[in-house]
PDB file of C-alpha atoms and ligand atoms in Angstrom:
ATOM      1  CA  UNK A   1     119.293 118.568 103.116  1.00  0.00           C
ATOM      2  CA  UNK A   2     118.551 115.696 105.463  1.00  0.00           C
ATOM      3  CA  UNK A   3     121.483 113.999 107.208  1.00  0.00           C
ATOM      4  CA  UNK A   4     121.323 110.283 107.929  1.00  0.00           C
ATOM      5  CA  UNK A   5     123.866 108.266 109.934  1.00  0.00           C
ATOM      6  CA  UNK A   6     125.422 105.406 107.985  1.00  0.00           C
ATOM      7  CA  UNK A   7     125.861 102.994 110.896  1.00  0.00           C
ATOM      8  CA  UNK A   8     124.196 100.097 112.705  1.00  0.00           C
ATOM      9  CA  UNK A   9     125.796 100.867 116.070  1.00  0.00           C
ATOM     10  CA  UNK A  10     122.996 101.748 118.493  1.00  0.00           C
ATOM     11  CA  UNK A  11     125.284 103.480 121.037  1.00  0.00           C
ATOM     12  CA  UNK A  12     126.798 105.722 118.369  1.00  0.00           C
ATOM     13  CA  UNK A  13     123.380 106.602 116.969  1.00  0.00           C
ATOM     14  CA  UNK A  14     122.056 107.361 120.463  1.00  0.00           C
ATOM     15  CA  UNK A  15     124.993 109.729 121.002  1.00  0.00           C
ATOM     16  CA  UNK A  16     124.312 111.600 117.754  1.00  0.00           C
ATOM     17  CA  UNK A  17     120.504 111.963 118.030  1.00  0.00           C
ATOM     18  CA  UNK A  18     120.585 114.642 120.811  1.00  0.00           C
ATOM     19  CA  UNK A  19     122.592 116.916 118.481  1.00  0.00           C
ATOM     20  CA  UNK A  20     119.286 117.335 116.575  1.00  0.00           C
ATOM     21  CA  UNK A  21     120.945 117.165 113.159  1.00  0.00           C
ATOM     22  CA  UNK A  22     120.147 113.507 112.427  1.00  0.00           C
ATOM     23  CA  UNK A  23     117.059 112.776 110.324  1.00  0.00           C
ATOM     24  CA  UNK A  24     117.466 109.047 109.748  1.00  0.00           C
ATOM     25  CA  UNK A  25     119.808 106.048 109.545  1.00  0.00           C
ATOM     26  CA  UNK A  26     121.059 103.749 106.810  1.00  0.00           C
ATOM     27  CA  UNK A  27     122.330 100.250 107.507  1.00  0.00           C
ATOM     28  CA  UNK A  28     123.536  97.496 105.229  1.00  0.00           C
ATOM     29  CA  UNK A  29     124.460  93.828 105.771  1.00  0.00           C
ATOM     30  CA  UNK A  30     128.154  94.706 106.279  1.00  0.00           C
ATOM     31  CA  UNK A  31     127.326  97.269 109.001  1.00  0.00           C
ATOM     32  CA  UNK A  32     124.804  95.000 110.775  1.00  0.00           C
ATOM     33  CA  UNK A  33     127.227  92.046 110.671  1.00  0.00           C
ATOM     34  CA  UNK A  34     129.647  94.071 112.849  1.00  0.00           C
ATOM     35  CA  UNK A  35     127.091  94.443 115.650  1.00  0.00           C
ATOM     36  CA  UNK A  36     126.378  91.811 118.327  1.00  0.00           C
ATOM     37  CA  UNK A  37     122.907  90.299 118.861  1.00  0.00           C
ATOM     38  CA  UNK A  38     119.854  89.767 116.692  1.00  0.00           C
ATOM     39  CA  UNK A  39     119.863  92.141 113.666  1.00  0.00           C
ATOM     40  CA  UNK A  40     116.067  92.601 113.811  1.00  0.00           C
ATOM     41  CA  UNK A  41     116.307  93.679 117.462  1.00  0.00           C
ATOM     42  CA  UNK A  42     119.153  96.049 116.552  1.00  0.00           C
ATOM     43  CA  UNK A  43     117.005  97.577 113.796  1.00  0.00           C
ATOM     44  CA  UNK A  44     114.077  97.974 116.203  1.00  0.00           C
ATOM     45  CA  UNK A  45     116.332  99.780 118.699  1.00  0.00           C
ATOM     46  CA  UNK A  46     117.690 102.066 115.968  1.00  0.00           C
ATOM     47  CA  UNK A  47     114.122 102.917 114.867  1.00  0.00           C
ATOM     48  CA  UNK A  48     113.164 103.809 118.448  1.00  0.00           C
ATOM     49  CA  UNK A  49     116.302 105.940 118.869  1.00  0.00           C
ATOM     50  CA  UNK A  50     116.053 107.977 115.670  1.00  0.00           C
ATOM     51  CA  UNK A  51     112.294 108.182 115.034  1.00  0.00           C
ATOM     52  CA  UNK A  52     112.941 108.689 111.315  1.00  0.00           C
ATOM     53  CA  UNK A  53     113.614 106.554 108.230  1.00  0.00           C
ATOM     54  CA  UNK A  54     115.908 103.558 108.899  1.00  0.00           C
ATOM     55  CA  UNK A  55     117.088 101.605 105.861  1.00  0.00           C
ATOM     56  CA  UNK A  56     117.275  97.827 106.352  1.00  0.00           C
ATOM     57  CA  UNK A  57     118.627  95.791 103.463  1.00  0.00           C
ATOM     58  CA  UNK A  58     117.383  92.457 102.111  1.00  0.00           C
ATOM     59  CA  UNK A  59     119.889  89.675 101.480  1.00  0.00           C
ATOM     60  CA  UNK A  60     117.647  87.600  99.185  1.00  0.00           C
ATOM     61  CA  UNK A  61     118.789  87.721  95.570  1.00  0.00           C
ATOM     62  CA  UNK A  62     115.554  86.889  93.706  1.00  0.00           C
ATOM     63  CA  UNK A  63     112.571  89.229  93.414  1.00  0.00           C
ATOM     64  CA  UNK A  64     110.151  86.955  95.267  1.00  0.00           C
ATOM     65  CA  UNK A  65     112.592  86.438  98.135  1.00  0.00           C
ATOM     66  CA  UNK A  66     113.303  90.184  98.316  1.00  0.00           C
ATOM     67  CA  UNK A  67     109.597  90.970  98.556  1.00  0.00           C
ATOM     68  CA  UNK A  68     109.020  88.389 101.310  1.00  0.00           C
ATOM     69  CA  UNK A  69     112.087  89.573 103.253  1.00  0.00           C
ATOM     70  CA  UNK A  70     111.177  93.219 102.651  1.00  0.00           C
ATOM     71  CA  UNK A  71     107.703  92.666 104.115  1.00  0.00           C
ATOM     72  CA  UNK A  72     109.267  91.022 107.199  1.00  0.00           C
ATOM     73  CA  UNK A  73     111.713  93.921 107.638  1.00  0.00           C
ATOM     74  CA  UNK A  74     108.921  96.491 107.203  1.00  0.00           C
ATOM     75  CA  UNK A  75     106.938  94.783 109.967  1.00  0.00           C
ATOM     76  CA  UNK A  76     109.712  95.520 112.497  1.00  0.00           C
ATOM     77  CA  UNK A  77     108.772  99.208 112.797  1.00  0.00           C
ATOM     78  CA  UNK A  78     106.928 101.867 110.822  1.00  0.00           C
ATOM     79  CA  UNK A  79     110.243 103.696 110.281  1.00  0.00           C
ATOM     80  CA  UNK A  80     111.880 100.853 108.360  1.00  0.00           C
ATOM     81  CA  UNK A  81     112.676 101.605 104.718  1.00  0.00           C
ATOM     82  CA  UNK A  82     113.441  98.401 102.819  1.00  0.00           C
ATOM     83  CA  UNK A  83     116.722  98.556 100.954  1.00  0.00           C
ATOM     84  CA  UNK A  84     117.044  96.457  97.794  1.00  0.00           C
ATOM     85  CA  UNK A  85     120.107  96.201  95.556  1.00  0.00           C
ATOM     86  CA  UNK A  86     119.721  97.611  92.049  1.00  0.00           C
ATOM     87  CA  UNK A  87     119.156  95.017  89.318  1.00  0.00           C
ATOM     88  CA  UNK A  88     116.254  93.321  87.545  1.00  0.00           C
ATOM     89  CA  UNK A  89     115.240  91.477  90.727  1.00  0.00           C
ATOM     90  CA  UNK A  90     115.624  94.627  92.843  1.00  0.00           C
ATOM     91  CA  UNK A  91     113.568  96.725  90.423  1.00  0.00           C
ATOM     92  CA  UNK A  92     110.765  94.135  90.384  1.00  0.00           C
ATOM     93  CA  UNK A  93     110.838  93.850  94.171  1.00  0.00           C
ATOM     94  CA  UNK A  94     110.804  97.639  94.515  1.00  0.00           C
ATOM     95  CA  UNK A  95     107.681  97.888  92.345  1.00  0.00           C
ATOM     96  CA  UNK A  96     105.906  95.194  94.392  1.00  0.00           C
ATOM     97  CA  UNK A  97     106.901  96.609  97.799  1.00  0.00           C
ATOM     98  CA  UNK A  98     106.042 100.189  96.754  1.00  0.00           C
ATOM     99  CA  UNK A  99     102.672  98.832  95.602  1.00  0.00           C
ATOM    100  CA  UNK A 100     102.143  97.573  99.168  1.00  0.00           C
ATOM    101  CA  UNK A 101     102.882 101.081 100.467  1.00  0.00           C
ATOM    102  CA  UNK A 102     106.328 100.073 101.764  1.00  0.00           C
ATOM    103  CA  UNK A 103     109.095 102.657 101.262  1.00  0.00           C
ATOM    104  CA  UNK A 104     112.070 101.303  99.313  1.00  0.00           C
ATOM    105  CA  UNK A 105     115.657 102.522  99.066  1.00  0.00           C
ATOM    106  CA  UNK A 106     117.295 101.214  95.874  1.00  0.00           C
ATOM    107  CA  UNK A 107     120.967 100.815  96.689  1.00  0.00           C
ATOM    108  CA  UNK A 108     124.221 100.103  94.845  1.00  0.00           C
ATOM    109  CA  UNK A 109     123.361 102.677  92.185  1.00  0.00           C
ATOM    110  CA  UNK A 110     126.323 103.622  90.012  1.00  0.00           C
ATOM    111  CA  UNK A 111     124.784 105.228  86.891  1.00  0.00           C
ATOM    112  CA  UNK A 112     122.113 107.808  86.020  1.00  0.00           C
ATOM    113  CA  UNK A 113     120.301 105.138  83.970  1.00  0.00           C
ATOM    114  CA  UNK A 114     119.978 102.989  87.101  1.00  0.00           C
ATOM    115  CA  UNK A 115     118.706 106.020  89.046  1.00  0.00           C
ATOM    116  CA  UNK A 116     116.058 106.625  86.357  1.00  0.00           C
ATOM    117  CA  UNK A 117     114.826 103.020  86.465  1.00  0.00           C
ATOM    118  CA  UNK A 118     114.634 103.014  90.267  1.00  0.00           C
ATOM    119  CA  UNK A 119     112.470 106.158  90.202  1.00  0.00           C
ATOM    120  CA  UNK A 120     110.166 104.647  87.565  1.00  0.00           C
ATOM    121  CA  UNK A 121     109.309 101.747  89.892  1.00  0.00           C
ATOM    122  CA  UNK A 122     108.455 104.031  92.811  1.00  0.00           C
ATOM    123  CA  UNK A 123     111.612 103.989  94.936  1.00  0.00           C
ATOM    124  CA  UNK A 124     111.287 106.362  97.891  1.00  0.00           C
ATOM    125  CA  UNK A 125     115.084 106.788  97.906  1.00  0.00           C
ATOM    126  CA  UNK A 126     117.891 106.007  95.496  1.00  0.00           C
ATOM    127  CA  UNK A 127     121.432 105.574  96.806  1.00  0.00           C
ATOM    128  CA  UNK A 128     124.282 106.625  94.505  1.00  0.00           C
ATOM    129  CA  UNK A 129     127.559 105.329  95.981  1.00  0.00           C
ATOM    130  CA  UNK A 130     129.876 108.287  95.431  1.00  0.00           C
ATOM    131  CA  UNK A 131     132.975 107.123  97.313  1.00  0.00           C
ATOM    132  CA  UNK A 132     133.129 103.779  95.537  1.00  0.00           C
ATOM    133  CA  UNK A 133     132.936 105.582  92.170  1.00  0.00           C
ATOM    134  CA  UNK A 134     135.723 107.960  93.238  1.00  0.00           C
ATOM    135  CA  UNK A 135     137.732 104.852  94.174  1.00  0.00           C
ATOM    136  CA  UNK A 136     137.672 103.726  90.539  1.00  0.00           C
ATOM    137  CA  UNK A 137     138.677 107.180  89.216  1.00  0.00           C
ATOM    138  CA  UNK A 138     135.117 108.174  88.252  1.00  0.00           C
ATOM    139  CA  UNK A 139     133.493 111.358  89.590  1.00  0.00           C
ATOM    140  CA  UNK A 140     130.907 110.085  92.094  1.00  0.00           C
ATOM    141  CA  UNK A 141     129.323 113.488  92.599  1.00  0.00           C
ATOM    142  CA  UNK A 142     128.627 113.768  88.855  1.00  0.00           C
ATOM    143  CA  UNK A 143     126.173 110.870  89.318  1.00  0.00           C
ATOM    144  CA  UNK A 144     124.432 112.852  92.056  1.00  0.00           C
ATOM    145  CA  UNK A 145     124.030 115.974  89.932  1.00  0.00           C
ATOM    146  CA  UNK A 146     122.723 113.954  86.954  1.00  0.00           C
ATOM    147  CA  UNK A 147     120.256 112.062  89.158  1.00  0.00           C
ATOM    148  CA  UNK A 148     118.950 115.314  90.698  1.00  0.00           C
ATOM    149  CA  UNK A 149     118.571 116.790  87.189  1.00  0.00           C
ATOM    150  CA  UNK A 150     116.665 113.759  85.859  1.00  0.00           C
ATOM    151  CA  UNK A 151     114.296 113.685  88.835  1.00  0.00           C
ATOM    152  CA  UNK A 152     113.615 117.417  88.480  1.00  0.00           C
ATOM    153  CA  UNK A 153     112.893 117.043  84.753  1.00  0.00           C
ATOM    154  CA  UNK A 154     110.144 114.510  85.400  1.00  0.00           C
ATOM    155  CA  UNK A 155     108.998 115.557  88.888  1.00  0.00           C
ATOM    156  CA  UNK A 156     109.873 112.167  90.369  1.00  0.00           C
ATOM    157  CA  UNK A 157     109.308 112.101  94.114  1.00  0.00           C
ATOM    158  CA  UNK A 158     112.221 109.691  94.637  1.00  0.00           C
ATOM    159  CA  UNK A 159     114.787 111.264  96.963  1.00  0.00           C
ATOM    160  CA  UNK A 160     118.469 111.242  96.052  1.00  0.00           C
ATOM    161  CA  UNK A 161     120.277 109.786  99.081  1.00  0.00           C
ATOM    162  CA  UNK A 162     124.020 110.272  98.681  1.00  0.00           C
ATOM    163  CA  UNK A 163     125.827 107.206 100.069  1.00  0.00           C
ATOM    164  CA  UNK A 164     129.379 105.891 100.380  1.00  0.00           C
ATOM    165  CA  UNK A 165     130.394 109.296 101.704  1.00  0.00           C
ATOM    166  CA  UNK A 166     134.067 109.657 102.606  1.00  0.00           C
ATOM    167  CA  UNK A 167     134.373 113.228 103.918  1.00  0.00           C
ATOM    168  CA  UNK A 168     132.859 116.701 104.391  1.00  0.00           C
ATOM    169  CA  UNK A 169     133.543 117.679 100.746  1.00  0.00           C
ATOM    170  CA  UNK A 170     131.023 115.043  99.614  1.00  0.00           C
ATOM    171  CA  UNK A 171     128.432 116.443 102.050  1.00  0.00           C
ATOM    172  CA  UNK A 172     128.923 120.046 100.944  1.00  0.00           C
ATOM    173  CA  UNK A 173     128.809 119.130  97.255  1.00  0.00           C
ATOM    174  CA  UNK A 174     125.665 117.059  97.842  1.00  0.00           C
ATOM    175  CA  UNK A 175     123.967 120.060  99.454  1.00  0.00           C
ATOM    176  CA  UNK A 176     125.084 122.402  96.638  1.00  0.00           C
ATOM    177  CA  UNK A 177     123.667 119.981  94.052  1.00  0.00           C
ATOM    178  CA  UNK A 178     120.313 119.795  95.798  1.00  0.00           C
ATOM    179  CA  UNK A 179     120.523 116.163  96.931  1.00  0.00           C
ATOM    180  CA  UNK A 180     117.689 115.331  99.347  1.00  0.00           C
ATOM    181  CA  UNK A 181     119.734 113.287 101.820  1.00  0.00           C
ATOM    182  CA  UNK A 182     123.376 112.572 102.598  1.00  0.00           C
ATOM    183  CA  UNK A 183     124.123 109.527 104.721  1.00  0.00           C
ATOM    184  CA  UNK A 184     127.366 109.946 106.652  1.00  0.00           C
ATOM    185  CA  UNK A 185     129.543 107.585 108.667  1.00  0.00           C
ATOM    186  CA  UNK A 186     129.761 108.897 112.271  1.00  0.00           C
ATOM    187  CA  UNK A 187     133.370 110.061 111.777  1.00  0.00           C
ATOM    188  CA  UNK A 188     132.262 112.276 108.870  1.00  0.00           C
ATOM    189  CA  UNK A 189     129.534 113.826 111.048  1.00  0.00           C
ATOM    190  CA  UNK A 190     132.257 114.673 113.594  1.00  0.00           C
ATOM    191  CA  UNK A 191     134.353 116.236 110.836  1.00  0.00           C
ATOM    192  CA  UNK A 192     131.432 118.499 109.841  1.00  0.00           C
ATOM    193  CA  UNK A 193     131.631 120.142 113.261  1.00  0.00           C
ATOM    194  CA  UNK A 194     135.360 120.786 113.181  1.00  0.00           C
ATOM    195  CA  UNK A 195     137.265 123.847 112.012  1.00  0.00           C
ATOM    196  CA  UNK A 196     140.675 124.814 113.462  1.00  0.00           C
ATOM    197  CA  UNK A 197     139.791 128.538 113.337  1.00  0.00           C
ATOM    198  CA  UNK A 198     136.745 127.869 115.539  1.00  0.00           C
ATOM    199  CA  UNK A 199     139.012 126.206 118.139  1.00  0.00           C
ATOM    200  CA  UNK A 200     141.647 128.964 117.920  1.00  0.00           C
ATOM    201  CA  UNK A 201     138.960 131.670 118.100  1.00  0.00           C
ATOM    202  CA  UNK A 202     137.280 130.151 121.152  1.00  0.00           C
ATOM    203  CA  UNK A 203     140.609 129.658 122.954  1.00  0.00           C
ATOM    204  CA  UNK A 204     141.427 133.358 122.376  1.00  0.00           C
ATOM    205  CA  UNK A 205     138.015 134.600 123.565  1.00  0.00           C
ATOM    206  CA  UNK A 206     138.348 132.569 126.770  1.00  0.00           C
ATOM    207  CA  UNK A 207     141.992 133.616 127.359  1.00  0.00           C
ATOM    208  CA  UNK A 208     141.090 137.320 126.881  1.00  0.00           C
ATOM    209  CA  UNK A 209     138.196 136.936 129.287  1.00  0.00           C
ATOM    210  CA  UNK A 210     140.452 135.286 131.900  1.00  0.00           C
ATOM    211  CA  UNK A 211     143.057 138.086 131.565  1.00  0.00           C
ATOM    212  CA  UNK A 212     140.364 140.726 132.111  1.00  0.00           C
ATOM    213  CA  UNK A 213     139.228 138.989 135.319  1.00  0.00           C
ATOM    214  CA  UNK A 214     142.813 138.996 136.691  1.00  0.00           C
ATOM    215  CA  UNK A 215     143.235 142.742 135.907  1.00  0.00           C
ATOM    216  CA  UNK A 216     139.938 143.710 137.500  1.00  0.00           C
ATOM    217  CA  UNK A 217     140.691 141.862 140.801  1.00  0.00           C
TER     218      UNK A 217
HETATM  219  O1  G3P B   1     125.350 102.246 103.305  1.00  0.00           O
HETATM  220  C1  G3P B   1     125.978 102.077 102.105  1.00  0.00           C
HETATM  221  C2  G3P B   1     127.219 102.897 101.853  1.00  0.00           C
HETATM  222  O2  G3P B   1     127.150 104.148 102.435  1.00  0.00           O
HETATM  223  C3  G3P B   1     128.514 102.169 101.938  1.00  0.00           C
HETATM  224  O3  G3P B   1     129.632 102.998 102.037  1.00  0.00           O
HETATM  225  O4  G3P B   1     132.020 103.373 102.552  1.00  0.00           O
HETATM  226  O5  G3P B   1     131.155 101.016 102.286  1.00  0.00           O
HETATM  227  O6  G3P B   1     131.403 102.517 100.304  1.00  0.00           O
HETATM  228  P1  G3P B   1     131.143 102.437 101.773  1.00  0.00           P
END
């Protein structure tokens, strides 16, 4: 399963890339709005840092505007994947952009029916928002498993990109369900590394080693 970073912070992304576990980045207008400077320049820097797919979202709300904005975003760097919100306008824009050979990530997907429609119009990625479904007492991961099943049934090439991830349990479940990508906030990536027994085990190995050096002197 590919791991993307769900962030628009260039410094954070540059810190994570050397770990060699990051395959791409997802941004959205909320994340980019938190960063200083020109958003297009920020996206260009993220593309250079990660060298993999970087989702950049349109803010137009009509299909024509989304297509025009999507083309501008795609011209920033070959790694840009244009993100469009699900809906009639987003579906139309996705079809047009995919027809131009531009990769599209259909976002704000909350039902298997929406995931099916996004795949039919050639989305490269579809983003089910699992955490926001959990927030309204609905099983977000159930949407992931149904989307994976539907895409397998019809051999759609659209990749299921699990988004709105809140913790390691979402990541592990995504991998067990065969999701293609999980996009994680940086703090969740940190959590994936941590286990108290690893820390305790390492401390004991080092303490035992130190004791042996004292005895042998
Ligand atoms: O990038 C979109 C998505 O991951 C948003 O997550 O935590 O705002 O629901 P969240």
